[in-house]
Amino acid sequence: MLTSLRYLVILLIVILSIFTYLYFRPSNVPQTDILKTLVSTVLGGLITVFVTFRVNTYNAQQKSALEKKKDTYIPIDEELKEVLKKSEKVSYWKSLNTTFDFPEIDKQLERSYVFLPKKLKTNLLKLKSLVEEQKTINHYNIAEEIILNNFARALKDCYGDKGFISYENPDEGIFVYEFPKPYEILKYELSKRETIDNLIEHHYERFEFYESILRSHNEPLIIELPDIYDNRSIEVGEFIAEFYNFSDQLYENEKIKFKREIYEEIIQEIKNASTELKIIFNHINKKYERDKY
């Protein structure tokens, strides 16, 4: 629109200049002088119009760029930096607990009238997509199942099948399982996320935790302890925590590994978007801010 208006004004100046000098030219002035004067006037007018348009265009672009930096780019940059800072030096398990939220980015992407550079917009859209994908994997459910399975196996090895099968009829395919009290207590405790966090993050707290669960279980052990325990006593809780460690199974689980990979992609995409914003800031600074300040 601005370019079309510029050409229209230039055309009008040319036409007006030609008409003025042809209509008002003195009769005693040579044709060559008239032509020179006309050309000089038209060129002067064109230069004036060009310079004026360039100045006005630059001022408009400068104002738009600085406003966009303040209202759009800086808020996005600050949000990305804040999220990145919170994600520094977190453990493997806590990284899976990280929930990413980008209200400022969501707001800017939803504004159809806000133009974002293609590369930056691609980074932000991919970031949002990864965050949504991360939410689809419930790592607590996976951890709960692994911990319970290990504990059930430990109870069977330590106490036998007693308490796990109350009735069975293989010919009819009927098996009725009644889990012992320690298993039911653990299942209840694992419904609280902080219990799972503690068991995973604090290995040595598992001994006391399992022992507290087993105190109400008075069945005698039917398993022989490994030779290294011949000369000292060992509590069953410590034995289960040591020899039925669920950590390897947990971190080798494909869904857990996949969620961790998504987390790492999110962090990398945040860094990519931050790098792109630095390029934008440098461009605005060189082209518009140096003259302003």
Coordinates of C-alpha atoms in Angstrom, one line a residue:
M1 CA 0.0 0.0 0.0
L2 CA 2.8 2.4 0.9
T3 CA 4.8 1.6 -2.2
S4 CA 1.7 2.2 -4.5
L5 CA 1.1 5.5 -2.8
R6 CA 4.7 6.5 -3.3
Y7 CA 4.6 5.8 -7.1
L8 CA 1.3 7.7 -7.4
V9 CA 2.8 10.8 -5.7
I10 CA 5.9 10.7 -7.9
L11 CA 3.7 10.5 -11.0
L12 CA 1.6 13.4 -9.9
I13 CA 4.7 15.5 -9.3
V14 CA 6.1 14.7 -12.7
I15 CA 2.8 15.5 -14.5
L16 CA 2.3 18.7 -12.4
S17 CA 5.9 19.9 -13.1
I18 CA 5.6 19.3 -16.9
F19 CA 2.2 21.1 -17.0
T20 CA 3.5 24.1 -14.9
Y21 CA 6.5 24.8 -17.0
L22 CA 4.8 24.3 -20.3
Y23 CA 1.9 26.6 -19.3
F24 CA 3.9 29.3 -17.5
R25 CA 7.2 29.3 -19.4
P26 CA 8.2 32.7 -20.7
S27 CA 8.1 33.0 -24.5
N28 CA 11.5 34.5 -24.7
V29 CA 13.3 31.7 -22.9
P30 CA 15.1 29.1 -25.1
Q31 CA 13.6 25.6 -25.3
T32 CA 16.8 24.1 -24.0
D33 CA 16.8 26.2 -20.8
I34 CA 13.2 25.3 -20.2
L35 CA 14.0 21.6 -20.6
K36 CA 16.9 21.8 -18.2
T37 CA 14.8 23.7 -15.6
L38 CA 12.0 21.2 -16.0
V39 CA 14.3 18.2 -15.6
S40 CA 16.0 19.8 -12.5
T41 CA 12.7 20.5 -10.9
V42 CA 11.3 17.0 -11.5
L43 CA 14.5 15.4 -10.2
G44 CA 14.5 17.6 -7.2
G45 CA 10.9 16.7 -6.5
L46 CA 11.6 13.0 -7.0
I47 CA 14.5 13.1 -4.6
T48 CA 12.5 15.0 -2.0
V49 CA 9.6 12.5 -2.3
F50 CA 12.0 9.6 -2.1
V51 CA 13.9 10.9 1.0
T52 CA 10.6 11.7 2.7
F53 CA 9.2 8.3 2.1
R54 CA 12.4 6.6 3.2
V55 CA 12.5 8.6 6.4
N56 CA 8.8 7.9 7.2
T57 CA 9.1 4.3 6.3
Y58 CA 12.2 3.9 8.5
N59 CA 10.5 5.6 11.4
A60 CA 7.4 3.4 11.1
Q61 CA 9.6 0.3 10.9
Q62 CA 11.7 1.4 13.9
K63 CA 8.6 2.0 16.0
S64 CA 7.1 -1.3 15.0
A65 CA 10.3 -3.2 15.7
L66 CA 10.8 -1.7 19.1
E67 CA 7.2 -2.2 20.1
K68 CA 7.4 -5.8 18.9
K69 CA 10.6 -6.4 20.9
K70 CA 9.0 -5.0 24.0
D71 CA 5.6 -6.6 23.7
T72 CA 6.4 -9.9 22.1
Y73 CA 10.0 -11.0 21.9
I74 CA 11.2 -10.0 25.4
P75 CA 8.3 -11.7 27.2
I76 CA 8.9 -14.9 25.2
D77 CA 12.6 -14.8 25.9
E78 CA 12.1 -14.2 29.6
E79 CA 9.6 -17.1 29.8
L80 CA 12.1 -19.5 28.1
K81 CA 15.0 -18.4 30.3
E82 CA 12.8 -18.9 33.5
V83 CA 11.8 -22.4 32.4
L84 CA 15.4 -23.3 31.5
K85 CA 16.7 -22.1 34.8
K86 CA 14.2 -24.2 36.7
S87 CA 15.3 -27.3 34.8
E88 CA 19.0 -27.0 35.6
K89 CA 20.7 -29.8 37.5
V90 CA 17.6 -31.9 38.1
S91 CA 17.9 -35.6 38.6
Y92 CA 16.7 -38.2 36.0
W93 CA 13.5 -38.9 37.9
K94 CA 12.7 -35.2 38.7
S95 CA 13.2 -34.4 35.0
L96 CA 10.3 -36.7 34.3
N97 CA 8.2 -34.9 37.0
T98 CA 8.9 -31.5 35.3
T99 CA 5.7 -30.0 33.9
F100 CA 6.3 -27.4 31.2
D101 CA 4.0 -24.4 30.9
F102 CA 4.3 -21.6 28.4
P103 CA 1.4 -19.2 28.9
E104 CA 3.2 -16.2 27.2
I105 CA 4.1 -18.3 24.2
D106 CA 0.6 -19.7 23.9
K107 CA -0.8 -16.2 24.0
Q108 CA 1.5 -14.9 21.3
L109 CA 0.9 -17.9 19.0
E110 CA -2.9 -17.5 19.4
R111 CA -2.8 -13.9 18.3
S112 CA -3.3 -14.2 14.6
Y113 CA -2.3 -10.5 14.0
V114 CA 1.1 -11.0 15.5
F115 CA 3.7 -11.9 12.9
L116 CA 6.5 -14.1 14.1
P117 CA 9.6 -15.0 12.0
K118 CA 9.2 -18.4 10.4
K119 CA 12.1 -20.1 12.2
L120 CA 11.1 -18.8 15.6
K121 CA 7.5 -19.8 15.1
T122 CA 8.6 -23.3 14.0
N123 CA 10.7 -23.6 17.2
L124 CA 7.8 -22.6 19.4
L125 CA 5.2 -24.8 17.7
K126 CA 7.5 -27.8 18.0
L127 CA 8.1 -27.0 21.6
K128 CA 4.4 -27.0 22.3
S129 CA 4.0 -30.3 20.4
L130 CA 6.7 -31.9 22.5
V131 CA 5.1 -30.7 25.8
E132 CA 1.8 -32.2 24.8
E133 CA 3.5 -35.5 23.9
Q134 CA 5.3 -35.6 27.2
K135 CA 1.9 -35.4 29.0
T136 CA 0.7 -38.7 27.4
I137 CA 3.1 -40.8 29.4
N138 CA 2.3 -41.4 33.1
H139 CA 5.6 -42.4 34.6
Y140 CA 4.1 -42.8 38.1
N141 CA 1.8 -45.6 36.9
I142 CA 4.8 -47.3 35.3
A143 CA 6.9 -47.0 38.5
E144 CA 4.0 -48.2 40.7
E145 CA 3.6 -51.4 38.6
I146 CA 7.3 -52.1 38.6
I147 CA 7.7 -51.6 42.4
L148 CA 4.7 -53.7 43.2
N149 CA 5.8 -56.5 40.9
N150 CA 9.2 -56.6 42.5
F151 CA 7.8 -56.5 46.0
A152 CA 5.3 -59.4 45.2
R153 CA 8.2 -61.4 43.8
A154 CA 10.2 -60.7 46.9
L155 CA 7.4 -61.8 49.2
K156 CA 6.9 -65.0 47.3
D157 CA 10.7 -65.8 47.4
C158 CA 10.9 -64.9 51.1
Y159 CA 7.6 -66.4 52.4
G160 CA 6.5 -68.8 49.6
D161 CA 3.2 -68.6 47.8
K162 CA 1.2 -68.7 51.0
G163 CA -1.1 -65.7 51.1
F164 CA -1.0 -65.1 47.4
I165 CA -3.2 -67.9 46.2
S166 CA -6.2 -68.7 48.3
Y167 CA -7.9 -71.0 45.8
E168 CA -7.0 -72.5 42.5
N169 CA -8.5 -75.0 40.0
P170 CA -6.1 -75.4 37.1
D171 CA -8.5 -77.6 35.2
E172 CA -11.1 -74.9 35.1
G173 CA -8.6 -72.1 34.9
I174 CA -9.6 -70.6 38.2
F175 CA -7.0 -68.8 40.3
V176 CA -8.1 -66.5 43.2
Y177 CA -5.3 -64.3 44.5
E178 CA -5.4 -62.7 47.9
F179 CA -2.4 -60.6 48.5
P180 CA -0.8 -60.5 51.9
K181 CA -1.2 -57.4 54.1
P182 CA 2.3 -56.0 53.3
Y183 CA 1.5 -56.0 49.6
E184 CA -1.8 -54.2 50.2
I185 CA -0.1 -51.6 52.5
L186 CA 2.5 -50.9 49.8
K187 CA -0.1 -50.6 47.1
Y188 CA -2.0 -48.1 49.2
E189 CA 1.2 -46.1 50.0
L190 CA 2.2 -46.0 46.3
S191 CA -1.1 -44.2 45.5
K192 CA 0.7 -41.2 47.0
R193 CA 3.2 -39.8 44.6
E194 CA 5.6 -38.6 47.3
T195 CA 6.0 -42.3 48.4
I196 CA 7.2 -43.2 44.9
D197 CA 9.5 -40.2 44.7
N198 CA 11.1 -41.1 48.0
L199 CA 11.6 -44.8 47.0
I200 CA 13.2 -43.8 43.7
E201 CA 15.3 -40.9 44.8
H202 CA 16.4 -42.1 48.2
H203 CA 17.7 -45.7 48.0
Y204 CA 18.6 -46.2 51.6
E205 CA 15.2 -45.1 52.8
R206 CA 13.8 -48.2 51.2
F207 CA 15.2 -50.5 54.0
E208 CA 13.2 -48.8 56.7
F209 CA 10.2 -48.3 54.6
Y210 CA 9.9 -52.0 53.6
E211 CA 10.7 -53.0 57.2
S212 CA 7.9 -50.8 58.6
I213 CA 5.5 -52.5 56.1
L214 CA 6.7 -56.0 57.1
R215 CA 6.5 -55.5 60.9
S216 CA 2.9 -56.7 60.9
H217 CA 3.8 -59.8 58.9
N218 CA 4.9 -62.6 61.2
E219 CA 5.4 -65.4 58.7
P220 CA 8.8 -67.1 59.1
L221 CA 11.3 -66.8 56.3
I222 CA 11.7 -69.9 54.0
I223 CA 14.6 -68.5 52.0
E224 CA 18.2 -68.9 52.7
L225 CA 20.1 -65.6 52.9
P226 CA 23.2 -65.2 50.6
D227 CA 26.5 -66.3 52.1
I228 CA 27.6 -62.7 52.7
Y229 CA 25.0 -62.6 55.5
D230 CA 26.0 -65.8 57.3
N231 CA 27.9 -63.9 60.0
R232 CA 25.4 -61.2 60.7
S233 CA 21.7 -60.7 60.9
I234 CA 19.7 -58.9 58.2
E235 CA 16.3 -57.5 58.3
V236 CA 13.9 -58.7 55.6
G237 CA 13.3 -55.1 54.5
E238 CA 17.0 -54.6 53.9
F239 CA 17.2 -57.9 52.1
I240 CA 14.3 -57.0 49.8
A241 CA 15.6 -53.5 49.1
E242 CA 19.0 -54.9 48.3
F243 CA 18.2 -58.0 46.2
Y244 CA 14.9 -56.9 44.6
N245 CA 16.0 -53.4 43.5
F246 CA 13.6 -52.0 40.9
S247 CA 15.8 -49.2 39.7
D248 CA 17.3 -51.0 36.7
Q249 CA 13.9 -52.1 35.5
L250 CA 12.5 -48.7 35.9
Y251 CA 15.2 -46.8 34.0
E252 CA 15.3 -49.5 31.3
N253 CA 11.6 -49.3 30.7
E254 CA 11.0 -48.1 27.1
K255 CA 8.3 -45.6 28.0
I256 CA 10.4 -44.1 30.8
K257 CA 13.4 -43.8 28.4
F258 CA 11.1 -42.3 25.7
K259 CA 9.7 -39.7 28.2
R260 CA 13.3 -38.7 29.2
E261 CA 14.2 -38.3 25.5
I262 CA 11.2 -36.0 25.1
Y263 CA 12.3 -34.0 28.1
E264 CA 15.8 -33.5 26.5
E265 CA 14.2 -32.5 23.2
I266 CA 12.1 -29.9 25.0
I267 CA 15.2 -28.4 26.7
Q268 CA 17.1 -28.4 23.3
E269 CA 14.1 -26.7 21.6
I270 CA 14.0 -24.0 24.3
K271 CA 17.7 -23.4 23.6
N272 CA 17.1 -23.2 19.9
A273 CA 14.3 -20.7 20.3
S274 CA 16.5 -18.6 22.7
T275 CA 19.3 -18.6 20.1
E276 CA 16.8 -17.4 17.4
L277 CA 15.6 -14.6 19.7
K278 CA 19.2 -13.5 20.1
I279 CA 19.6 -13.2 16.4
I280 CA 16.4 -11.1 16.2
F281 CA 17.5 -8.9 19.1
N282 CA 20.9 -8.3 17.4
H283 CA 19.2 -7.4 14.1
I284 CA 16.8 -4.9 15.9
N285 CA 19.7 -3.4 17.8
K286 CA 21.9 -2.9 14.7
K287 CA 19.2 -1.6 12.5
Y288 CA 17.0 0.5 14.8
E289 CA 18.2 0.9 18.4
R290 CA 21.7 2.3 17.7
D291 CA 20.3 5.3 16.0
K292 CA 17.6 5.8 18.7
Y293 CA 20.1 5.8 21.5

